[in-house]
mmCIF file of C-alpha atoms in Angstrom:
data_model
loop_
_atom_site.group_PDB
_atom_site.id
_atom_site.type_symbol
_atom_site.label_atom_id
_atom_site.label_comp_id
_atom_site.label_asym_id
_atom_site.label_seq_id
_atom_site.Cartn_x
_atom_site.Cartn_y
_atom_site.Cartn_z
ATOM 1 C CA MET A 23 91.005 91.237 114.958
ATOM 2 C CA TYR A 24 90.085 94.756 113.939
ATOM 3 C CA ALA A 25 88.725 97.283 116.419
ATOM 4 C CA ARG A 26 85.026 96.528 116.987
ATOM 5 C CA PRO A 27 83.469 99.482 115.079
ATOM 6 C CA LEU A 28 85.740 98.697 112.132
ATOM 7 C CA ALA A 29 84.899 94.977 112.251
ATOM 8 C CA LYS A 30 81.212 95.936 112.322
ATOM 9 C CA LEU A 31 81.629 98.167 109.262
ATOM 10 C CA ILE A 32 83.436 95.376 107.372
ATOM 11 C CA GLU A 33 80.598 93.008 108.313
ATOM 12 C CA GLU A 34 77.901 95.418 107.100
ATOM 13 C CA LEU A 35 79.730 96.110 103.822
ATOM 14 C CA GLN A 36 79.968 92.366 103.197
ATOM 15 C CA ARG A 37 76.182 92.156 103.034
ATOM 16 C CA LEU A 38 76.273 94.087 99.762
ATOM 17 C CA PRO A 39 76.175 92.026 96.564
ATOM 18 C CA GLY A 40 79.557 91.270 95.021
ATOM 19 C CA ILE A 41 81.451 92.558 98.090
ATOM 20 C CA GLY A 42 83.557 89.772 99.611
ATOM 21 C CA PRO A 43 85.663 89.905 102.801
ATOM 22 C CA LYS A 44 88.747 91.347 101.065
ATOM 23 C CA THR A 45 86.834 94.081 99.250
ATOM 24 C CA ALA A 46 84.863 94.950 102.390
ATOM 25 C CA GLN A 47 88.144 95.312 104.311
ATOM 26 C CA ARG A 48 89.654 97.487 101.578
ATOM 27 C CA LEU A 49 86.555 99.709 101.440
ATOM 28 C CA ALA A 50 86.358 100.036 105.241
ATOM 29 C CA LEU A 51 90.020 101.036 105.559
ATOM 30 C CA HIS A 52 89.568 103.510 102.713
ATOM 31 C CA ILE A 53 86.525 105.001 104.451
ATOM 32 C CA LEU A 54 88.498 105.518 107.686
ATOM 33 C CA LYS A 55 90.987 107.609 105.746
ATOM 34 C CA ARG A 56 88.358 109.904 104.231
ATOM 35 C CA PRO A 57 87.280 113.168 105.881
ATOM 36 C CA GLU A 58 84.362 112.865 108.283
ATOM 37 C CA THR A 59 82.132 115.062 106.084
ATOM 38 C CA GLU A 60 82.506 112.611 103.207
ATOM 39 C CA VAL A 61 81.671 109.595 105.392
ATOM 40 C CA ARG A 62 78.643 111.422 106.803
ATOM 41 C CA ALA A 63 77.519 112.286 103.268
ATOM 42 C CA LEU A 64 77.580 108.612 102.299
ATOM 43 C CA ALA A 65 75.727 107.555 105.461
ATOM 44 C CA GLN A 66 73.145 110.293 104.888
ATOM 45 C CA ALA A 67 72.726 109.345 101.223
ATOM 46 C CA LEU A 68 72.008 105.760 102.280
ATOM 47 C CA THR A 69 69.231 106.630 104.721
ATOM 48 C CA ASP A 70 67.821 109.403 102.501
ATOM 49 C CA ALA A 71 67.583 107.123 99.478
ATOM 50 C CA LYS A 72 65.937 104.381 101.510
ATOM 51 C CA GLN A 73 63.465 106.761 103.163
ATOM 52 C CA GLN A 74 62.619 108.981 100.220
ATOM 53 C CA VAL A 75 62.630 106.710 97.199
ATOM 54 C CA GLY A 76 59.594 104.562 96.541
ATOM 55 C CA LEU A 77 57.689 103.422 93.467
ATOM 56 C CA CYS A 78 55.693 105.697 91.171
ATOM 57 C CA SER A 79 52.010 104.941 91.750
ATOM 58 C CA VAL A 80 51.345 105.005 87.993
ATOM 59 C CA CYS A 81 54.261 103.183 86.329
ATOM 60 C CA PHE A 82 56.145 101.674 89.328
ATOM 61 C CA HIS A 83 59.454 103.229 88.325
ATOM 62 C CA LEU A 84 61.629 104.296 91.288
ATOM 63 C CA SER A 85 60.613 107.784 92.321
ATOM 64 C CA ALA A 86 60.992 110.252 95.171
ATOM 65 C CA ASP A 87 57.506 111.603 94.429
ATOM 66 C CA PRO A 88 54.154 109.779 94.420
ATOM 67 C CA VAL A 89 54.150 110.110 90.606
ATOM 68 C CA CYS A 90 57.512 110.009 88.794
ATOM 69 C CA ASP A 91 59.009 112.699 86.536
ATOM 70 C CA ILE A 92 58.381 110.654 83.391
ATOM 71 C CA CYS A 93 54.706 110.068 84.148
ATOM 72 C CA ARG A 94 54.221 113.770 84.941
ATOM 73 C CA ASP A 95 55.973 114.940 81.766
ATOM 74 C CA ASN A 96 53.192 116.251 79.486
ATOM 75 C CA ARG A 97 55.495 116.444 76.478
ATOM 76 C CA ARG A 98 55.732 112.672 76.412
ATOM 77 C CA ASP A 99 53.405 110.483 74.359
ATOM 78 C CA ASN A 100 50.686 109.037 76.604
ATOM 79 C CA ARG A 101 49.550 106.585 73.969
ATOM 80 C CA THR A 102 52.676 104.453 73.811
ATOM 81 C CA LEU A 103 53.551 102.299 76.792
ATOM 82 C CA CYS A 104 56.898 100.555 77.083
ATOM 83 C CA VAL A 105 56.762 97.581 79.454
ATOM 84 C CA VAL A 106 60.031 96.648 81.195
ATOM 85 C CA SER A 107 61.029 94.285 83.969
ATOM 86 C CA ASP A 108 63.031 96.689 86.125
ATOM 87 C CA SER A 109 63.734 100.383 86.804
ATOM 88 C CA ARG A 110 67.238 99.840 85.426
ATOM 89 C CA ASP A 111 65.685 99.078 82.051
ATOM 90 C CA VAL A 112 63.881 102.442 82.111
ATOM 91 C CA ILE A 113 67.242 104.159 82.595
ATOM 92 C CA ALA A 114 68.839 102.078 79.822
ATOM 93 C CA ILE A 115 66.061 103.016 77.371
ATOM 94 C CA GLU A 116 66.049 106.674 78.450
ATOM 95 C CA LYS A 117 69.756 106.815 77.644
ATOM 96 C CA THR A 118 69.025 105.961 73.998
ATOM 97 C CA ARG A 119 66.829 109.116 73.753
ATOM 98 C CA GLU A 120 64.802 107.164 71.192
ATOM 99 C CA PHE A 121 61.651 106.604 73.191
ATOM 100 C CA LYS A 122 59.249 109.423 73.990
ATOM 101 C CA GLY A 123 56.327 107.450 75.426
ATOM 102 C CA LYS A 124 55.616 106.315 78.979
ATOM 103 C CA TYR A 125 56.714 103.221 80.889
ATOM 104 C CA HIS A 126 55.322 100.417 82.959
ATOM 105 C CA VAL A 127 57.743 98.613 85.296
ATOM 106 C CA LEU A 128 56.747 95.045 86.094
ATOM 107 C CA GLY A 129 59.043 94.595 89.072
ATOM 108 C CA GLY A 130 60.437 91.298 87.802
ATOM 109 C CA LEU A 131 59.583 88.459 85.445
ATOM 110 C CA ILE A 132 57.277 85.468 85.790
ATOM 111 C CA SER A 133 59.426 82.679 87.213
ATOM 112 C CA PRO A 134 57.603 79.682 88.691
ATOM 113 C CA MET A 135 61.007 78.287 89.783
ATOM 114 C CA ASP A 136 61.473 81.294 92.075
ATOM 115 C CA GLY A 137 57.815 81.361 93.098
ATOM 116 C CA ILE A 138 57.132 84.538 91.131
ATOM 117 C CA GLY A 139 53.727 84.463 89.462
ATOM 118 C CA PRO A 140 51.865 87.242 87.604
ATOM 119 C CA GLU A 141 50.260 88.381 90.876
ATOM 120 C CA GLN A 142 53.681 89.276 92.337
ATOM 121 C CA LEU A 143 54.253 91.641 89.405
ATOM 122 C CA THR A 144 52.386 94.784 88.327
ATOM 123 C CA ILE A 145 50.651 92.951 85.463
ATOM 124 C CA GLY A 146 47.152 93.564 86.882
ATOM 125 C CA GLN A 147 47.908 97.288 87.049
ATOM 126 C CA LEU A 148 49.206 97.183 83.456
ATOM 127 C CA VAL A 149 45.954 95.641 82.195
ATOM 128 C CA HIS A 150 44.059 98.249 84.189
ATOM 129 C CA ARG A 151 46.095 101.066 82.589
ATOM 130 C CA VAL A 152 45.549 99.665 79.102
ATOM 131 C CA ASN A 153 41.821 99.533 79.761
ATOM 132 C CA LYS A 154 41.571 102.944 81.389
ATOM 133 C CA GLU A 155 44.067 105.056 79.430
ATOM 134 C CA SER A 156 43.920 105.428 75.640
ATOM 135 C CA ILE A 157 46.910 103.325 74.666
ATOM 136 C CA ASP A 158 47.723 102.846 70.970
ATOM 137 C CA GLU A 159 50.704 100.547 71.424
ATOM 138 C CA VAL A 160 52.251 98.454 74.161
ATOM 139 C CA ILE A 161 55.930 97.765 73.477
ATOM 140 C CA LEU A 162 57.241 94.782 75.401
ATOM 141 C CA ALA A 163 60.926 95.510 76.077
ATOM 142 C CA ILE A 164 61.727 92.339 77.969
ATOM 143 C CA SER A 165 64.948 90.330 77.700
ATOM 144 C CA PRO A 166 64.892 87.146 75.627
ATOM 145 C CA SER A 167 65.147 84.413 78.278
ATOM 146 C CA ILE A 168 62.825 81.675 79.459
ATOM 147 C CA GLU A 169 61.320 83.986 82.093
ATOM 148 C CA GLY A 170 61.286 86.933 79.691
ATOM 149 C CA ASP A 171 59.557 84.979 76.948
ATOM 150 C CA THR A 172 56.995 83.548 79.392
ATOM 151 C CA THR A 173 56.216 87.024 80.716
ATOM 152 C CA THR A 174 56.015 88.476 77.207
ATOM 153 C CA LEU A 175 53.588 85.792 76.016
ATOM 154 C CA TYR A 176 51.481 86.086 79.161
ATOM 155 C CA ILE A 177 51.148 89.867 78.936
ATOM 156 C CA GLY A 178 50.619 89.680 75.174
ATOM 157 C CA GLN A 179 47.569 87.464 75.593
ATOM 158 C CA LEU A 180 46.051 89.741 78.229
ATOM 159 C CA VAL A 181 46.629 93.018 76.430
ATOM 160 C CA LYS A 182 46.195 92.118 72.735
ATOM 161 C CA PRO A 183 42.375 92.339 72.836
ATOM 162 C CA PHE A 184 42.643 96.021 73.754
ATOM 163 C CA THR A 185 45.609 97.449 71.866
ATOM 164 C CA ARG A 186 48.466 96.848 69.455
ATOM 165 C CA VAL A 187 51.283 94.881 71.123
ATOM 166 C CA THR A 188 54.870 94.803 69.838
ATOM 167 C CA ARG A 189 58.108 93.344 71.113
ATOM 168 C CA ILE A 190 61.594 94.826 70.722
ATOM 169 C CA ALA A 191 63.840 93.185 68.112
ATOM 170 C CA PHE A 192 66.444 90.556 68.926
ATOM 171 C CA GLY A 193 69.395 89.771 66.713
ATOM 172 C CA LEU A 194 73.082 90.464 66.300
ATOM 173 C CA PRO A 195 74.285 93.313 68.510
ATOM 174 C CA MET A 196 75.960 96.290 66.798
ATOM 175 C CA GLY A 197 79.585 95.424 66.098
ATOM 176 C CA GLY A 198 78.749 91.782 66.802
ATOM 177 C CA ASP A 199 80.547 89.182 64.738
ATOM 178 C CA LEU A 200 78.262 86.693 63.015
ATOM 179 C CA GLU A 201 80.884 83.988 63.334
ATOM 180 C CA TYR A 202 80.962 84.301 67.118
ATOM 181 C CA ALA A 203 77.223 84.756 67.713
ATOM 182 C CA ASP A 204 75.555 81.899 69.608
ATOM 183 C CA GLU A 205 72.991 79.789 67.786
ATOM 184 C CA VAL A 206 69.976 81.201 69.609
ATOM 185 C CA THR A 207 70.930 84.793 68.782
ATOM 186 C CA LEU A 208 71.587 83.835 65.171
ATOM 187 C CA ALA A 209 68.280 81.966 64.944
ATOM 188 C CA ARG A 210 66.475 85.019 66.345
ATOM 189 C CA ALA A 211 68.302 87.265 63.885
ATOM 190 C CA LEU A 212 67.246 85.063 60.940
ATOM 191 C CA GLU A 213 63.688 84.824 62.204
ATOM 192 C CA GLY A 214 63.508 88.603 62.603
ATOM 193 C CA ARG A 215 64.839 89.373 59.100
ATOM 194 C CA ARG A 216 63.291 92.311 57.239
ATOM 195 C CA GLU A 217 63.004 93.464 53.610
ATOM 196 C CA LEU A 218 66.003 95.477 52.496
ATOM 197 C CA GLU A 219 64.721 98.987 51.797
ATOM 198 C CA MET B 19 67.621 110.139 85.333
ATOM 199 C CA TYR B 20 67.098 108.465 88.687
ATOM 200 C CA ALA B 21 65.158 110.114 91.488
ATOM 201 C CA ARG B 22 67.431 112.663 93.206
ATOM 202 C CA PRO B 23 68.119 110.807 96.490
ATOM 203 C CA LEU B 24 68.960 107.692 94.494
ATOM 204 C CA ALA B 25 71.226 109.610 92.108
ATOM 205 C CA LYS B 26 72.951 111.112 95.145
ATOM 206 C CA LEU B 27 73.518 107.666 96.656
ATOM 207 C CA ILE B 28 74.959 106.369 93.376
ATOM 208 C CA GLU B 29 77.267 109.400 93.273
ATOM 209 C CA GLU B 30 78.478 108.852 96.855
ATOM 210 C CA LEU B 31 79.061 105.126 96.289
ATOM 211 C CA GLN B 32 81.141 105.946 93.208
ATOM 212 C CA ARG B 33 83.659 107.756 95.394
ATOM 213 C CA LEU B 34 84.683 104.418 96.879
ATOM 214 C CA PRO B 35 87.745 102.749 95.349
ATOM 215 C CA GLY B 36 87.007 100.160 92.667
ATOM 216 C CA ILE B 37 83.316 101.141 92.479
ATOM 217 C CA GLY B 38 82.455 102.374 88.979
ATOM 218 C CA PRO B 39 79.124 103.792 87.751
ATOM 219 C CA LYS B 40 77.604 100.373 86.958
ATOM 220 C CA THR B 41 78.559 98.839 90.309
ATOM 221 C CA ALA B 42 77.394 101.938 92.191
ATOM 222 C CA GLN B 43 74.025 101.692 90.420
ATOM 223 C CA ARG B 44 73.728 97.981 91.197
ATOM 224 C CA LEU B 45 74.609 98.541 94.870
ATOM 225 C CA ALA B 46 72.209 101.483 95.212
ATOM 226 C CA LEU B 47 69.282 99.554 93.709
ATOM 227 C CA HIS B 48 70.105 96.601 95.952
ATOM 228 C CA ILE B 49 70.159 98.898 99.004
ATOM 229 C CA LEU B 50 66.684 100.265 98.153
ATOM 230 C CA LYS B 51 65.336 96.721 98.258
ATOM 231 C CA ARG B 52 66.753 95.941 101.706
ATOM 232 C CA PRO B 53 64.777 96.529 104.917
ATOM 233 C CA GLU B 54 65.230 99.956 106.467
ATOM 234 C CA THR B 55 66.868 98.494 109.598
ATOM 235 C CA GLU B 56 69.627 96.982 107.469
ATOM 236 C CA VAL B 57 70.273 100.257 105.613
ATOM 237 C CA ARG B 58 70.340 102.151 108.924
ATOM 238 C CA ALA B 59 72.799 99.607 110.328
ATOM 239 C CA LEU B 60 75.182 100.221 107.411
ATOM 240 C CA ALA B 61 74.852 104.011 107.726
ATOM 241 C CA GLN B 62 75.438 103.785 111.469
ATOM 242 C CA ALA B 63 78.443 101.493 111.026
ATOM 243 C CA LEU B 64 79.984 104.039 108.664
ATOM 244 C CA THR B 65 79.731 106.983 111.041
ATOM 245 C CA ASP B 66 80.599 104.869 114.118
ATOM 246 C CA ALA B 67 83.749 103.499 112.496
ATOM 247 C CA LYS B 68 84.831 106.948 111.361
ATOM 248 C CA GLN B 69 84.138 108.552 114.747
ATOM 249 C CA GLN B 70 85.392 105.815 117.039
ATOM 250 C CA VAL B 71 88.375 104.306 115.284
ATOM 251 C CA GLY B 72 91.692 106.120 115.492
ATOM 252 C CA LEU B 73 95.311 105.079 115.826
ATOM 253 C CA CYS B 74 96.826 103.373 118.873
ATOM 254 C CA SER B 75 99.075 105.929 120.583
ATOM 255 C CA VAL B 76 101.792 103.290 121.081
ATOM 256 C CA CYS B 77 101.958 101.261 117.850
ATOM 257 C CA PHE B 78 99.689 103.278 115.469
ATOM 258 C CA HIS B 79 97.538 100.263 114.621
ATOM 259 C CA LEU B 80 93.853 101.093 114.051
ATOM 260 C CA SER B 81 92.109 101.066 117.415
ATOM 261 C CA ALA B 82 88.871 102.176 119.077
ATOM 262 C CA ASP B 83 90.794 102.762 122.320
ATOM 263 C CA PRO B 84 93.736 105.097 123.003
ATOM 264 C CA VAL B 85 95.942 101.989 123.285
ATOM 265 C CA CYS B 86 95.076 98.977 121.122
ATOM 266 C CA ASP B 87 94.236 95.437 122.284
ATOM 267 C CA ILE B 88 97.575 94.057 121.111
ATOM 268 C CA CYS B 89 99.630 96.680 122.958
ATOM 269 C CA ARG B 90 97.605 96.121 126.139
ATOM 270 C CA ASP B 91 97.928 92.314 125.968
ATOM 271 C CA ASN B 92 100.393 91.375 128.745
ATOM 272 C CA ARG B 93 100.784 87.821 127.504
ATOM 273 C CA ARG B 94 102.533 89.125 124.396
ATOM 274 C CA ASP B 95 106.301 89.500 124.171
ATOM 275 C CA ASN B 96 107.270 93.140 124.742
ATOM 276 C CA ARG B 97 110.824 92.573 123.566
ATOM 277 C CA THR B 98 110.063 91.745 119.938
ATOM 278 C CA LEU B 99 108.740 94.486 117.683
ATOM 279 C CA CYS B 100 107.390 93.745 114.215
ATOM 280 C CA VAL B 101 107.469 96.822 111.966
ATOM 281 C CA VAL B 102 104.854 96.939 109.181
ATOM 282 C CA SER B 103 103.684 99.532 106.695
ATOM 283 C CA ASP B 104 99.943 99.304 107.292
ATOM 284 C CA SER B 105 97.266 98.066 109.723
ATOM 285 C CA ARG B 106 96.269 95.499 107.133
ATOM 286 C CA ASP B 107 99.691 93.910 107.538
ATOM 287 C CA VAL B 108 99.084 93.536 111.283
ATOM 288 C CA ILE B 109 95.894 91.604 110.527
ATOM 289 C CA ALA B 110 97.671 89.454 107.924
ATOM 290 C CA ILE B 111 100.435 88.535 110.408
ATOM 291 C CA GLU B 112 97.965 87.985 113.261
ATOM 292 C CA LYS B 113 96.146 85.480 111.067
ATOM 293 C CA THR B 114 99.275 83.304 110.870
ATOM 294 C CA ARG B 115 99.192 82.977 114.718
ATOM 295 C CA GLU B 116 102.979 82.704 114.480
ATOM 296 C CA PHE B 117 103.928 86.049 115.992
ATOM 297 C CA LYS B 118 103.504 86.761 119.704
ATOM 298 C CA GLY B 119 105.362 90.072 119.966
ATOM 299 C CA LYS B 120 104.156 93.631 119.502
ATOM 300 C CA TYR B 121 103.821 95.787 116.389
ATOM 301 C CA HIS B 122 104.765 99.170 115.045
ATOM 302 C CA VAL B 123 102.721 100.505 112.114
ATOM 303 C CA LEU B 124 104.593 102.999 109.927
ATOM 304 C CA GLY B 125 101.551 104.367 108.122
ATOM 305 C CA GLY B 126 103.147 103.980 104.695
ATOM 306 C CA LEU B 127 106.526 103.641 103.023
ATOM 307 C CA ILE B 128 109.173 106.186 102.126
ATOM 308 C CA SER B 129 108.362 107.318 98.594
ATOM 309 C CA PRO B 130 110.017 110.535 97.375
ATOM 310 C CA MET B 131 107.966 110.242 94.158
ATOM 311 C CA ASP B 132 104.759 110.659 96.193
ATOM 312 C CA GLY B 133 106.315 113.219 98.537
ATOM 313 C CA ILE B 134 106.396 110.791 101.457
ATOM 314 C CA GLY B 135 109.544 111.171 103.533
ATOM 315 C CA PRO B 136 110.474 109.586 106.896
ATOM 316 C CA GLU B 137 108.849 112.483 108.761
ATOM 317 C CA GLN B 138 105.410 111.602 107.307
ATOM 318 C CA LEU B 139 105.724 108.116 108.819
ATOM 319 C CA THR B 140 105.977 106.969 112.452
ATOM 320 C CA ILE B 141 109.721 106.280 112.133
ATOM 321 C CA GLY B 142 110.660 108.868 114.797
ATOM 322 C CA GLN B 143 108.263 107.198 117.222
ATOM 323 C CA LEU B 144 109.763 103.803 116.353
ATOM 324 C CA VAL B 145 113.284 104.997 117.201
ATOM 325 C CA HIS B 146 111.915 106.484 120.413
ATOM 326 C CA ARG B 147 110.292 103.141 121.335
ATOM 327 C CA VAL B 148 113.485 101.210 120.613
ATOM 328 C CA ASN B 149 115.398 103.606 122.844
ATOM 329 C CA LYS B 150 112.854 103.695 125.646
ATOM 330 C CA GLU B 151 111.514 100.132 125.747
ATOM 331 C CA SER B 152 113.765 97.081 126.151
ATOM 332 C CA ILE B 153 113.606 95.672 122.641
ATOM 333 C CA ASP B 154 115.639 92.559 121.808
ATOM 334 C CA GLU B 155 114.676 92.349 118.148
ATOM 335 C CA VAL B 156 113.062 94.547 115.515
ATOM 336 C CA ILE B 157 111.593 92.466 112.676
ATOM 337 C CA LEU B 158 111.085 94.489 109.515
ATOM 338 C CA ALA B 159 108.054 92.936 107.782
ATOM 339 C CA ILE B 160 107.961 95.230 104.789
ATOM 340 C CA SER B 161 107.153 94.219 101.209
ATOM 341 C CA PRO B 162 110.051 93.851 98.768
ATOM 342 C CA SER B 163 109.598 96.845 96.460
ATOM 343 C CA ILE B 164 111.628 99.973 95.763
ATOM 344 C CA GLU B 165 109.761 101.886 98.485
ATOM 345 C CA GLY B 166 109.814 98.891 100.830
ATOM 346 C CA ASP B 167 113.550 98.331 100.404
ATOM 347 C CA THR B 168 114.284 102.045 100.875
ATOM 348 C CA THR B 169 112.210 102.142 104.058
ATOM 349 C CA THR B 170 113.799 98.926 105.353
ATOM 350 C CA LEU B 171 117.346 100.216 104.786
ATOM 351 C CA TYR B 172 116.541 103.610 106.309
ATOM 352 C CA ILE B 173 115.015 102.136 109.464
ATOM 353 C CA GLY B 174 117.752 99.511 109.679
ATOM 354 C CA GLN B 175 120.454 102.176 109.864
ATOM 355 C CA LEU B 176 118.618 104.117 112.568
ATOM 356 C CA VAL B 177 117.765 101.164 114.776
ATOM 357 C CA LYS B 178 120.778 98.826 114.378
ATOM 358 C CA PRO B 179 122.929 100.701 116.938
ATOM 359 C CA PHE B 180 120.383 99.851 119.650
ATOM 360 C CA THR B 181 119.051 96.369 118.920
ATOM 361 C CA ARG B 182 119.112 93.316 116.663
ATOM 362 C CA VAL B 183 117.318 94.016 113.362
ATOM 363 C CA THR B 184 115.989 91.266 111.059
ATOM 364 C CA ARG B 185 113.936 91.264 107.894
ATOM 365 C CA ILE B 186 111.326 88.671 106.863
ATOM 366 C CA ALA B 187 112.398 86.154 104.200
ATOM 367 C CA PHE B 188 111.623 86.517 100.509
ATOM 368 C CA GLY B 189 111.602 83.628 98.067
ATOM 369 C CA LEU B 190 109.275 81.243 96.309
ATOM 370 C CA PRO B 191 105.762 81.293 97.756
ATOM 371 C CA MET B 192 104.331 77.989 99.019
ATOM 372 C CA GLY B 193 103.000 75.990 96.094
ATOM 373 C CA GLY B 194 104.852 78.359 93.779
ATOM 374 C CA ASP B 195 106.300 76.880 90.627
ATOM 375 C CA LEU B 196 110.008 77.600 90.127
ATOM 376 C CA GLU B 197 109.560 77.609 86.371
ATOM 377 C CA TYR B 198 106.989 80.412 86.540
ATOM 378 C CA ALA B 199 108.678 82.526 89.231
ATOM 379 C CA ASP B 200 109.925 85.925 88.056
ATOM 380 C CA GLU B 201 113.672 86.557 88.030
ATOM 381 C CA VAL B 202 113.682 88.917 91.001
ATOM 382 C CA THR B 203 111.824 86.429 93.213
ATOM 383 C CA LEU B 204 114.140 83.652 92.067
ATOM 384 C CA ALA B 205 117.217 85.799 92.683
ATOM 385 C CA ARG B 206 115.937 86.609 96.191
ATOM 386 C CA ALA B 207 115.234 82.922 96.825
ATOM 387 C CA LEU B 208 118.791 81.974 95.784
ATOM 388 C CA GLU B 209 120.307 84.781 97.808
ATOM 389 C CA GLY B 210 118.309 83.734 100.882
ATOM 390 C CA ARG B 211 119.305 80.036 100.655
ATOM 391 C CA ARG B 212 119.965 78.195 103.913
ATOM 392 C CA GLU B 213 121.801 75.050 105.010
ATOM 393 C CA LEU B 214 119.647 71.944 104.690
ATOM 394 C CA GLU B 215 119.166 70.594 108.207
#
């Protein structure tokens, strides 16, 4: 019912995750009202990002260069490797400013249900890095879920012979209320208890 | 913290209404995973829609042609004009398949608070149409709000000398529960009561 180029835009916007017909329509009508330079900037940003951003050949984090900024940063500790599932996790950890080592992005988690085995992930490359580089510690920063735990155990077994392997702590979140915590979180928090210093 | 072209894409997506930083990030990462043809199609749809879609010179509905499909459709009743605020309202009414006349899109509502007076809208063109074309009825299909009521009254006064002017009905929505209706809706529903046939 809309003019064809507008209907086409609504259709394309609907392909995006979490964008239903109503939202797509609202976005498309908004876009028509914006200045042409702004619309061109968005269109250009889309094609530029797709064309220029790939994966770092060392750690598999998203990067516009063959090797990403983090891997090239000589001030960072080469001996500590933080293993995450996704590039988003790198950003989340970087935001804490607590970690000064390097990363390894798996590109997902082992999930036989979804047909994702270790060979679909960058686990082989991780083992290769651990063997080749002088790594003192591999920190597994993987979410506590069935897939996360499977992946953690799998990588742990492969890497333990060569280096120290740790896993991030799970427990009550900051500001979390013990009364409202689910049983699994509470069980993990009990299990992970430490001596009071 | 993301590669520059990706950061740029996230920034551009954030300009869209209802898209915050988290959603923009999620969309951008999703877009990177899609095939290049799909990303190009979205970028192309954006610029095409912006370049090709303008306003119908007769009714001011969004159109890729100088005169829109509805205005050009000879099977539609030229003597009934439905006045709406926005192109979205045209689509909403078209979906009911109940209206076979033509439209006039105002491009907004009179709102002195936002600096929108009658001259910013297509009210002059509406009066011109009513004078020039043979219009039997002008249906004001404008939402019941302060701005909507102001606009309705203003147009009513201008157009009444030349033709019959009606306004769409307000009352309980279908499936609406009387007990939970707000007072204004209920008052409008009482006021708009009709003889039981």
